[in-house]
XYZ file of C-alpha atoms in Angstrom:
287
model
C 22.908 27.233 27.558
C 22.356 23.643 27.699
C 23.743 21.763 24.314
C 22.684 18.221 23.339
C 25.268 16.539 21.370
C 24.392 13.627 18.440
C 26.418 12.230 16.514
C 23.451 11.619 14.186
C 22.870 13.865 10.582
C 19.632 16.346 10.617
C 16.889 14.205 10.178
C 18.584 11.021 11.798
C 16.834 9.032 14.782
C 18.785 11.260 17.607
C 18.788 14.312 15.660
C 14.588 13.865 15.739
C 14.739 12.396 19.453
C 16.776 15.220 20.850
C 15.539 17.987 18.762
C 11.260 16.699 19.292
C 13.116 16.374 23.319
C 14.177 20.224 23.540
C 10.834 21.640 22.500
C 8.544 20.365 25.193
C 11.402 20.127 27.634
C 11.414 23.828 27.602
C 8.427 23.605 29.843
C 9.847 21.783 32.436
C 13.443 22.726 32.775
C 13.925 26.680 33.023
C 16.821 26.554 30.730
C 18.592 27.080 26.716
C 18.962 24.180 24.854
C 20.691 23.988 21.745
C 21.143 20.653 19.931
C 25.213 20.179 17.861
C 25.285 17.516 15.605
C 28.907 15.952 15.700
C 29.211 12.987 12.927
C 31.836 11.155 12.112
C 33.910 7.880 13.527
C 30.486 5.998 13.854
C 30.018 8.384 17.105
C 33.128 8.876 18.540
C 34.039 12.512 17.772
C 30.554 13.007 19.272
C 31.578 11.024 21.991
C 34.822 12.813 22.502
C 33.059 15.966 22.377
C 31.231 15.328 25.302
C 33.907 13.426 27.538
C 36.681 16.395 27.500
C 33.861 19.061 28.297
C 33.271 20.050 31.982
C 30.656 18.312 34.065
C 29.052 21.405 34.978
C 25.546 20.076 33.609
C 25.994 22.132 30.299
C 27.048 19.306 27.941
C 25.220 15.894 27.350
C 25.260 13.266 24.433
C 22.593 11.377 22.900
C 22.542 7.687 23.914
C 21.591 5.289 21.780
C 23.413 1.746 21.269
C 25.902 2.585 18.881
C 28.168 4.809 21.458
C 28.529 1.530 23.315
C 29.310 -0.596 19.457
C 31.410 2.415 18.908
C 34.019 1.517 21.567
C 33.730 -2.020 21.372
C 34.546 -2.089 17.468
C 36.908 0.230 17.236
C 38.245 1.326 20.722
C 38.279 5.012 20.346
C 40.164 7.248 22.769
C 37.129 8.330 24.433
C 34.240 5.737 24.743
C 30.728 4.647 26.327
C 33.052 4.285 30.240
C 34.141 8.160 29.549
C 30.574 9.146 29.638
C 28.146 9.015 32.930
C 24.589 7.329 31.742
C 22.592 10.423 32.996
C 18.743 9.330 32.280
C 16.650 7.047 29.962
C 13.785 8.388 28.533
C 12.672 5.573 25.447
C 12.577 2.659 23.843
C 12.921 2.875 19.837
C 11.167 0.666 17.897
C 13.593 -1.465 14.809
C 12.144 -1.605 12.142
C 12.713 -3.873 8.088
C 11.518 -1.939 5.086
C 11.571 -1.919 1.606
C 10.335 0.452 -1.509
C 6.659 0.336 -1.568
C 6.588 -0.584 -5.508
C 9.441 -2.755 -4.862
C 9.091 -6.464 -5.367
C 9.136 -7.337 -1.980
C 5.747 -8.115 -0.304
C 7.620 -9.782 2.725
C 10.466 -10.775 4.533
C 10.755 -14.208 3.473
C 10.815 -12.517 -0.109
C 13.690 -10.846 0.781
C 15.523 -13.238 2.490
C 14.610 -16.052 -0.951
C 16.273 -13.179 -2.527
C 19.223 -13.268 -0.839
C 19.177 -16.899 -0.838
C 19.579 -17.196 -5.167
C 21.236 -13.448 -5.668
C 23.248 -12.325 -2.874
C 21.085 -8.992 -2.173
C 21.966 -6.100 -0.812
C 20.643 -4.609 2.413
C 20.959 -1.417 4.202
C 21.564 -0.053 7.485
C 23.072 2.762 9.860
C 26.876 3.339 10.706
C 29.169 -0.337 11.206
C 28.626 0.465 15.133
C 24.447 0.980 14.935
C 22.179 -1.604 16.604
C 20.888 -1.656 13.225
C 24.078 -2.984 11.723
C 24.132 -5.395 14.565
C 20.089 -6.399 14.044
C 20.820 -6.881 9.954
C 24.072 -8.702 10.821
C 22.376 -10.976 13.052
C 18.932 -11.684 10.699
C 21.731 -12.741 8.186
C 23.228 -15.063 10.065
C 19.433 -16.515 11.275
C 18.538 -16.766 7.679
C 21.465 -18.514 6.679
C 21.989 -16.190 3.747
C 25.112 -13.900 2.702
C 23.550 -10.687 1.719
C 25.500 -7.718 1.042
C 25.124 -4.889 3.916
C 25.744 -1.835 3.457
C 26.396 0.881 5.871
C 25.330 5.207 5.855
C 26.148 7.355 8.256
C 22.802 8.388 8.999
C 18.918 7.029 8.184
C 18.343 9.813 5.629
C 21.265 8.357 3.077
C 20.146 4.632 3.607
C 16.062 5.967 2.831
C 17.735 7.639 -0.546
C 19.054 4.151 -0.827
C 15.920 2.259 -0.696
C 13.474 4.484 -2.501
C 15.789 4.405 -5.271
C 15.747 0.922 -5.017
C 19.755 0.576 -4.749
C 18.859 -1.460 -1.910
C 16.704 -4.165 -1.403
C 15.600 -3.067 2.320
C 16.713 -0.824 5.321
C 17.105 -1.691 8.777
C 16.449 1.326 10.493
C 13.941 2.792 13.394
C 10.426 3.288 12.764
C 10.694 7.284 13.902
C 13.083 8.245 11.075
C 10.582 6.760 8.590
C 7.498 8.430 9.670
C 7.579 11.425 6.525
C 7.867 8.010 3.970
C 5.077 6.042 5.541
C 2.819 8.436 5.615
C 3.330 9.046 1.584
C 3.110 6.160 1.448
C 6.626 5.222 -0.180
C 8.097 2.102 1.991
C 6.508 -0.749 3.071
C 7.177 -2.170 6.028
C 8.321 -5.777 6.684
C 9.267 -6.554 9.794
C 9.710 -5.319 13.430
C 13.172 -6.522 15.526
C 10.911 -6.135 18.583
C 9.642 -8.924 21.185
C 5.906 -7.557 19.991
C 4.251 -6.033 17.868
C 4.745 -1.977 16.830
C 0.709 -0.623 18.398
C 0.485 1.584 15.510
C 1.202 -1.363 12.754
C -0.551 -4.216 14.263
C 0.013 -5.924 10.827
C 3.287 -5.720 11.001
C 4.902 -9.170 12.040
C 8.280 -9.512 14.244
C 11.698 -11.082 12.959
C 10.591 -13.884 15.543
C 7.326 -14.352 13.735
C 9.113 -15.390 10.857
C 11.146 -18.016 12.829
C 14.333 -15.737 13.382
C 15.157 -15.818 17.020
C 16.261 -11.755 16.902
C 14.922 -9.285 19.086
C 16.844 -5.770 19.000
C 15.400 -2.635 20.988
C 16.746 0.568 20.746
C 17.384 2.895 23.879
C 17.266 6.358 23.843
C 18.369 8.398 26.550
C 21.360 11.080 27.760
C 24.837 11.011 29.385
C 27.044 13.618 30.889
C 31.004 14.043 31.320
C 31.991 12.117 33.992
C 31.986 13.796 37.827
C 28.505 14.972 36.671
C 27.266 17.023 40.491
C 24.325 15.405 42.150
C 21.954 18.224 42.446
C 22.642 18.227 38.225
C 21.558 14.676 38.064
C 18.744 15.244 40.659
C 16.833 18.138 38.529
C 17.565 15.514 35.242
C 15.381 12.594 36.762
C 12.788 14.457 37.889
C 12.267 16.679 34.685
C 12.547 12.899 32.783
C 9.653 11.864 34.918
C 7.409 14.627 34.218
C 8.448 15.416 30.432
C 6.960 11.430 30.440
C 4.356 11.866 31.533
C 3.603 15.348 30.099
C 0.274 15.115 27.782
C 1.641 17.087 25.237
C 4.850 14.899 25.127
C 3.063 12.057 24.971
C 0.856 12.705 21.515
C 4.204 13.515 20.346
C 6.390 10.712 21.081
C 3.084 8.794 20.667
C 2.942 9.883 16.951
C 6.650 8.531 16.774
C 6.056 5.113 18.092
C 8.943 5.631 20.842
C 7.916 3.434 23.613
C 8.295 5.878 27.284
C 11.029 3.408 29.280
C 12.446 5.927 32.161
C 15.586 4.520 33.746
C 17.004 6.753 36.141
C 20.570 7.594 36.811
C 21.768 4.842 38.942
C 19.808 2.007 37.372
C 20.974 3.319 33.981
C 24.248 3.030 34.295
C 23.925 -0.602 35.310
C 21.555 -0.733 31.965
C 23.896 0.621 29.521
C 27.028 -2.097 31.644
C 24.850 -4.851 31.427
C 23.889 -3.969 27.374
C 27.777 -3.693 27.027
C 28.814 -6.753 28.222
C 25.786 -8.804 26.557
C 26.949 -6.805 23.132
C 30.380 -7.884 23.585
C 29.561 -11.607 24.120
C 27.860 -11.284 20.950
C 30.480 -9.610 18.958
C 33.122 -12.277 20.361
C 30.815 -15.065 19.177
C 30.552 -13.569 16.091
C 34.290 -13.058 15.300
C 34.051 -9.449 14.679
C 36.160 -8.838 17.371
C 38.988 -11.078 18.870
């Protein structure tokens, strides 16, 4: 048995990634998997959880951004160095929405909003590249709006819909169900271009906000992970991408396929650290 640790609720962006992951992995890895959902500490019990297990190949973690905000913010014992960067398998698109009969129509709204009554925005956990993508649009807007953190995507939607908040920062795959019904409206993308599926859909840059924030998705092992282990996980990454099957799915999710094997990932995720860091220093949130 293979288990796939997240330290994201059911129904949260890694919970969806990993569990959407197992089913057509199946096919290409002769192998259990079972996926634990860990919460708590922004991602550091999950985190933990993985770290102190063996690395026998049986035990990997979700990677996303906030295991490497996670350490920097509030220096667990066991953080993003205690884990190996294994494989990258996506790109996650950011995304700004509000309530669909909201009074929003755009961002600018929002951020006029803000501007004469504070507002309130929502995103993730205080260590999610969302948190870090609303922080920064407030501080290109110039505005001082309340933000609000959840532990997972599900709580913030509750949030919005119920119009508690005046938008969510959060990752266009844990929207989908909402879309669809047609409940939110989206506002903006945090990527460089943009979202294929939403071509209407402006970026934060297109508004005159020099943000860009892109999600990785990917896994990590305990450290001292064998190489034969790491090996059969690059090659299955490479197929599972280019599976047909896989890619309607992840298609239908607007994940954009960004492999990164093992060796160039864990330069990746150093590289995304140290940048993050600089950022965080800059911003005073950390001394």
């Amino acid at each position: 048995v293979v288990t796939l640790v997240t330290h994201s609720s059911p129904g949260g962006g890694s919970d969806v990634f990993l569990r959407e992951l197992v089913r057509h992995l199946r096919r290409h890895v002769d192998a259990t998997f079972v996926v634990e959902n860990v919460s708590g500490g922004s991602g550091a019990r999950a985190v933990a959880r993985v770290a102190t297990a063996d690395p026998d190949g049986s035990v990997f973690y979700a990677t996303t951004p906030t295991y490497v905000l996670t350490t920097l913010l509030s220096q667990p014992q066991y953080g993003y160095e205690d884990l190996d960067p294994l494989v990258n398998f996506f790109t996650d698109s950011e995304i700004v929405y509000t309530r669909a009969d909201g009074p929003f129509m755009t961002l600018p709204d929002v951020v006029d909003h803000a501007r004469s009554d504070r507002g309130r925005w929502g995103a993730a956990n205080p260590a999610s590249l969302e948190r870090q993508a609303a922080e920064e649009l407030k501080r290109a807007a110039f505005v001082d709006a309340a933000i609000i953190s959840h532990e997972g995507g599900g709580d913030l939607m509750i949030n919005v819909l119920n119009g508690t908040l005046d938008i969510g920062v959060g990752e266009i795959g844990e929207t989908r169900a909402q879309l669809e019904a047609g409940q939110i409206r989206l506002l903006a993308t945090f990527n460089r271009t943009r979202i294929e599926a939403y071509p209407d859909v402006p970026t934060i840059q297109e508004y005159g906000y020099d943000v860009v924030m892109e999600k990785f998705r990917g896994l990590a092992g305990p450290q001292g992970l064998p190489p034969e282990i790491i090996a059969i996980w690059n090659e299955a990454a490479k197929r599972l991408l280019a599976d047909p099957e896989y890619i309607a799915a992840y298609g239908q999710e607007n994940l954009i396929a960004n492999y990164i094997p093992h060796d160039a990932y864990a330069v990746f995720v150093g590289a995304f650290a140290s940048d993050t860091e600089d950022f965080l220093r800059d911003a005073g949130v950390i001394q």
